[in-house]
CSV table of N, CA, C and O in Angstrom, one decimal:
chain,number,residue,atom,x,y,z
N,26,MET,N,-55.3,25.9,19.5
N,26,MET,CA,-53.9,26.7,19.5
N,26,MET,C,-53.4,27.4,20.2
N,26,MET,O,-52.0,28.1,18.9
N,27,ASP,N,-53.3,27.4,21.3
N,27,ASP,CA,-52.3,28.0,21.9
N,27,ASP,C,-50.6,27.1,21.6
N,27,ASP,O,-49.5,27.9,21.4
N,28,GLU,N,-50.8,25.8,21.4
N,28,GLU,CA,-49.4,25.4,20.9
N,28,GLU,C,-48.7,26.2,19.6
N,28,GLU,O,-47.4,26.1,19.0
N,29,LEU,N,-50.1,26.2,18.6
N,29,LEU,CA,-49.5,26.4,17.2
N,29,LEU,C,-49.1,28.3,17.5
N,29,LEU,O,-48.3,28.5,17.1
N,30,LEU,N,-49.9,28.7,18.3
N,30,LEU,CA,-49.4,30.0,18.4
N,30,LEU,C,-47.6,30.4,18.6
N,30,LEU,O,-46.8,31.1,18.7
N,31,ALA,N,-48.2,30.0,20.1
N,31,ALA,CA,-46.8,29.8,20.6
N,31,ALA,C,-45.2,29.3,19.9
N,31,ALA,O,-44.6,29.6,19.8
N,32,ASP,N,-45.5,27.8,18.8
N,32,ASP,CA,-43.9,27.7,17.6
N,32,ASP,C,-44.7,28.6,17.0
N,32,ASP,O,-43.4,28.5,16.7
N,33,LEU,N,-44.9,29.3,16.7
N,33,LEU,CA,-45.3,30.0,15.5
N,33,LEU,C,-44.6,31.7,16.0
N,33,LEU,O,-42.9,31.1,14.9
N,34,VAL,N,-44.5,32.1,17.3
N,34,VAL,CA,-43.7,33.0,18.1
N,34,VAL,C,-42.2,31.9,18.5
N,34,VAL,O,-41.5,33.7,17.8
N,35,LYS,N,-42.0,31.5,18.5
N,35,LYS,CA,-41.0,30.4,18.8
N,35,LYS,C,-40.1,30.4,17.4
N,35,LYS,O,-38.5,31.1,17.3
N,36,LYS,N,-40.7,30.0,16.4
N,36,LYS,CA,-40.0,30.4,14.8
N,36,LYS,C,-39.8,31.7,14.8
N,36,LYS,O,-38.6,31.6,13.7
N,37,ILE,N,-40.8,32.9,14.9
N,37,ILE,CA,-39.8,34.1,14.4
N,37,ILE,C,-39.0,35.2,15.3
N,37,ILE,O,-38.2,35.4,15.0
N,38,LYS,N,-38.9,34.6,17.0
N,38,LYS,CA,-37.8,34.5,17.6
N,38,LYS,C,-36.3,33.6,17.0
N,38,LYS,O,-36.0,34.8,16.9
N,39,ASP,N,-36.9,32.5,16.9
N,39,ASP,CA,-35.4,32.0,16.7
N,39,ASP,C,-35.1,31.8,14.6
N,39,ASP,O,-33.7,31.6,14.9
N,40,GLY,N,-35.5,33.1,14.4
N,40,GLY,CA,-35.0,33.0,12.7
N,40,GLY,C,-35.5,32.3,11.6
N,40,GLY,O,-35.2,32.1,10.7
N,41,ALA,N,-36.2,31.5,12.3
N,41,ALA,CA,-36.7,30.3,11.1
N,41,ALA,C,-37.5,31.2,10.0
N,41,ALA,O,-37.7,31.1,8.4
N,42,TYR,N,-38.3,32.4,10.4
N,42,TYR,CA,-39.3,33.4,10.4
N,42,TYR,C,-38.5,34.8,10.0
N,42,TYR,O,-39.7,35.7,10.9
N,43,PRO,N,-37.7,35.4,9.4
N,43,PRO,CA,-37.7,36.7,9.9
N,43,PRO,C,-38.0,37.6,9.2
N,43,PRO,O,-38.7,37.7,9.0
N,44,PRO,N,-37.9,39.0,10.6
N,44,PRO,CA,-38.7,39.8,10.3
N,44,PRO,C,-38.6,40.4,8.8
N,44,PRO,O,-37.6,40.3,8.2
N,45,GLY,N,-39.8,40.9,8.5
N,45,GLY,CA,-39.8,41.2,6.7
N,45,GLY,C,-40.3,40.3,5.2
N,45,GLY,O,-40.4,40.2,4.9
N,46,SER,N,-40.8,38.9,6.3
N,46,SER,CA,-40.6,37.4,5.4
N,46,SER,C,-42.0,37.0,5.1
N,46,SER,O,-42.3,37.3,6.1
N,47,GLN,N,-41.6,36.4,4.5
N,47,GLN,CA,-43.8,36.0,3.9
N,47,GLN,C,-43.7,34.9,5.1
N,47,GLN,O,-42.8,33.7,4.5
N,48,LEU,N,-45.2,34.3,5.5
N,48,LEU,CA,-45.5,32.9,6.2
N,48,LEU,C,-45.8,32.4,4.6
N,48,LEU,O,-45.8,32.7,3.9
N,49,PRO,N,-45.6,31.0,5.0
N,49,PRO,CA,-46.2,30.5,3.9
N,49,PRO,C,-47.6,30.0,3.9
N,49,PRO,O,-47.7,30.9,5.2
N,50,SER,N,-48.4,29.6,2.6
N,50,SER,CA,-49.6,29.8,2.5
N,50,SER,C,-50.3,28.5,3.8
N,50,SER,O,-50.2,28.0,4.5
N,51,GLY,N,-51.4,29.4,3.8
N,51,GLY,CA,-52.2,28.6,4.9
N,51,GLY,C,-52.7,27.4,4.8
N,51,GLY,O,-52.1,26.7,5.5
N,52,ARG,N,-52.8,26.5,3.6
N,52,ARG,CA,-52.8,25.8,3.2
N,52,ARG,C,-51.3,24.8,3.6
N,52,ARG,O,-51.3,23.5,4.4
N,53,ALA,N,-50.3,25.6,3.2
N,53,ALA,CA,-48.8,24.8,4.1
N,53,ALA,C,-49.1,24.5,5.1
N,53,ALA,O,-48.5,23.5,6.4
N,54,LEU,N,-49.2,25.5,6.0
N,54,LEU,CA,-49.2,25.4,7.2
N,54,LEU,C,-50.2,24.2,8.0
N,54,LEU,O,-50.0,24.2,8.5
N,55,ALA,N,-51.2,24.4,7.9
N,55,ALA,CA,-52.1,23.5,7.7
N,55,ALA,C,-51.5,22.0,8.0
N,55,ALA,O,-52.2,21.7,8.7
N,56,ASP,N,-50.4,22.0,6.5
N,56,ASP,CA,-50.2,20.7,6.5
N,56,ASP,C,-49.2,20.5,7.9
N,56,ASP,O,-48.9,19.2,8.2
N,57,GLU,N,-48.2,21.1,7.5
N,57,GLU,CA,-47.3,21.5,8.4
N,57,GLU,C,-47.9,20.7,10.4
N,57,GLU,O,-46.8,20.1,11.2
N,58,TYR,N,-48.9,21.4,10.6
N,58,TYR,CA,-49.7,21.4,11.8
N,58,TYR,C,-50.2,20.4,12.2
N,58,TYR,O,-50.8,20.0,13.4
N,59,ASP,N,-51.1,20.0,11.0
N,59,ASP,CA,-51.7,18.6,10.8
N,59,ASP,C,-53.1,19.3,12.1
N,59,ASP,O,-53.8,19.1,12.1
N,60,VAL,N,-53.5,20.7,11.3
N,60,VAL,CA,-55.0,21.4,11.5
N,60,VAL,C,-56.0,21.7,10.7
N,60,VAL,O,-55.1,22.1,9.5
N,61,SER,N,-56.7,22.4,10.2
N,61,SER,CA,-57.3,22.9,9.3
N,61,SER,C,-57.0,23.9,9.2
N,61,SER,O,-56.8,25.0,10.3
N,62,GLN,N,-57.0,24.9,8.0
N,62,GLN,CA,-56.7,26.1,7.5
N,62,GLN,C,-58.2,27.2,8.4
N,62,GLN,O,-57.3,28.3,8.3
N,63,SER,N,-59.0,27.2,8.4
N,63,SER,CA,-60.1,28.3,9.6
N,63,SER,C,-59.4,27.9,11.4
N,63,SER,O,-58.8,29.2,11.7
N,64,THR,N,-58.1,26.8,11.4
N,64,THR,CA,-57.3,27.1,12.2
N,64,THR,C,-55.7,27.6,12.2
N,64,THR,O,-55.4,29.2,13.3
N,65,ILE,N,-55.7,27.4,11.3
N,65,ILE,CA,-54.2,28.4,10.9
N,65,ILE,C,-55.0,30.2,10.8
N,65,ILE,O,-54.5,31.0,11.3
N,66,SER,N,-56.2,30.6,9.9
N,66,SER,CA,-56.7,31.5,10.2
N,66,SER,C,-56.7,32.2,11.6
N,66,SER,O,-56.8,33.7,11.3
N,67,ARG,N,-57.1,31.5,12.0
N,67,ARG,CA,-58.0,32.2,13.3
N,67,ARG,C,-56.6,32.4,14.0
N,67,ARG,O,-56.3,33.9,15.0
N,68,ALA,N,-55.0,31.4,13.9
N,68,ALA,CA,-53.9,32.0,15.0
N,68,ALA,C,-53.3,33.0,13.9
N,68,ALA,O,-52.6,33.9,14.8
N,69,VAL,N,-53.0,33.8,13.3
N,69,VAL,CA,-52.9,34.0,11.8
N,69,VAL,C,-53.5,35.4,12.4
N,69,VAL,O,-52.6,36.8,12.8
N,70,ALA,N,-54.7,35.6,12.9
N,70,ALA,CA,-55.5,36.7,12.8
N,70,ALA,C,-55.3,37.3,14.0
N,70,ALA,O,-55.1,38.2,14.9
N,71,ARG,N,-55.1,36.1,15.0
N,71,ARG,CA,-54.6,37.1,16.6
N,71,ARG,C,-53.0,37.4,16.7
N,71,ARG,O,-53.1,38.5,16.8
N,72,LEU,N,-52.3,36.7,15.7
N,72,LEU,CA,-50.6,37.4,15.9
N,72,LEU,C,-50.9,38.9,15.0
N,72,LEU,O,-50.1,39.9,15.1
N,73,ARG,N,-51.7,39.1,14.1
N,73,ARG,CA,-52.0,40.4,13.5
N,73,ARG,C,-51.9,41.6,14.8
N,73,ARG,O,-51.7,42.6,14.4
N,74,GLU,N,-53.4,40.8,15.2
N,74,GLU,CA,-53.2,41.5,16.0
N,74,GLU,C,-52.7,42.0,17.6
N,74,GLU,O,-52.9,43.2,17.4
N,75,GLN,N,-51.3,41.4,17.3
N,75,GLN,CA,-50.9,41.5,18.4
N,75,GLN,C,-49.9,42.3,18.1
N,75,GLN,O,-48.5,42.7,18.8
N,76,GLY,N,-49.5,42.3,16.1
N,76,GLY,CA,-48.5,43.3,15.4
N,76,GLY,C,-47.2,42.3,15.7
N,76,GLY,O,-46.7,42.6,14.9
N,77,VAL,N,-47.3,40.8,15.9
N,77,VAL,CA,-46.4,40.3,15.2
N,77,VAL,C,-46.7,40.1,13.7
N,77,VAL,O,-45.3,40.1,13.5
N,78,LEU,N,-47.6,39.7,13.1
N,78,LEU,CA,-47.0,39.5,11.6
N,78,LEU,C,-48.7,41.2,10.7
N,78,LEU,O,-49.7,41.5,11.3
N,79,VAL,N,-48.0,40.7,9.7
N,79,VAL,CA,-49.0,42.0,9.5
N,79,VAL,C,-49.6,41.1,8.0
N,79,VAL,O,-48.6,40.6,6.9
N,80,GLY,N,-50.6,41.7,7.7
N,80,GLY,CA,-50.9,41.0,6.1
N,80,GLY,C,-50.8,42.5,5.1
N,80,GLY,O,-50.5,43.9,5.0
N,81,ARG,N,-50.6,42.2,4.0
N,81,ARG,CA,-50.4,42.2,2.3
N,81,ARG,C,-51.1,42.4,1.5
N,81,ARG,O,-51.5,41.3,0.8
N,82,PRO,N,-52.3,42.7,1.8
N,82,PRO,CA,-53.4,42.5,0.4
N,82,PRO,C,-52.6,42.4,-0.8
N,82,PRO,O,-51.8,42.9,-1.2
N,83,GLY,N,-53.1,40.8,-1.4
N,83,GLY,CA,-52.6,40.5,-2.5
N,83,GLY,C,-51.3,39.8,-2.9
N,83,GLY,O,-50.5,39.4,-3.9
N,84,ARG,N,-50.5,39.4,-1.5
N,84,ARG,CA,-49.0,39.3,-1.5
N,84,ARG,C,-49.0,38.0,-0.4
N,84,ARG,O,-48.2,37.2,-1.0
N,85,GLY,N,-49.6,38.5,0.7
N,85,GLY,CA,-50.0,37.6,1.5
N,85,GLY,C,-49.6,37.6,3.6
N,85,GLY,O,-49.7,39.2,3.2
N,86,VAL,N,-48.8,37.0,3.5
N,86,VAL,CA,-48.9,37.1,5.3
N,86,VAL,C,-47.3,37.1,5.3
N,86,VAL,O,-46.8,36.4,5.3
N,87,PHE,N,-46.4,38.5,6.0
N,87,PHE,CA,-45.6,38.6,6.4
N,87,PHE,C,-45.1,38.9,7.9
N,87,PHE,O,-46.1,39.3,8.7
N,88,VAL,N,-44.1,38.4,8.8
N,88,VAL,CA,-43.1,39.0,9.6
N,88,VAL,C,-43.7,40.7,10.2
N,88,VAL,O,-43.1,41.4,9.1
N,89,ALA,N,-43.5,41.1,10.5
N,89,ALA,CA,-43.5,42.4,11.4
N,89,ALA,C,-42.5,43.0,11.6
N,89,ALA,O,-41.3,42.1,11.9
N,90,GLU,N,-41.9,43.8,10.8
N,90,GLU,CA,-40.3,44.6,11.0
N,90,GLU,C,-40.2,45.5,12.4
N,90,GLU,O,-41.4,45.8,13.3
N,91,PRO,N,-39.8,44.7,13.5
N,91,PRO,CA,-39.4,45.4,15.0
N,91,PRO,C,-39.5,46.7,14.7
N,91,PRO,O,-39.8,47.5,14.1
N,92,ALA,N,-40.5,47.3,15.9
N,92,ALA,CA,-40.8,48.8,15.8
N,92,ALA,C,-39.9,49.4,16.2
N,92,ALA,O,-38.4,49.0,16.7
N,93,ARG,N,-39.3,50.5,15.3
N,93,ARG,CA,-38.8,51.7,15.7
N,93,ARG,C,-38.7,52.1,17.1
N,93,ARG,O,-39.8,53.4,17.0
N,94,ARG,N,-37.3,53.1,17.2
N,94,ARG,CA,-37.7,53.7,18.5
N,94,ARG,C,-37.1,54.9,18.2
N,94,ARG,O,-35.9,55.0,17.9
């Protein structure tokens, strides 16, 4: 799962998933990374805990906006 987390963070930093953008569905990510949906759920949960992603009930998971200082 560490490789999955690293790749998702890299895609976010590289602009493939810019701030405010919605992540693909869990099923789509599971297919892309050839892992189970539960692995994707755990990875997304960890990134949400770190503040990298935010969940919006009924809408999906989005890349967090950078903190304003």
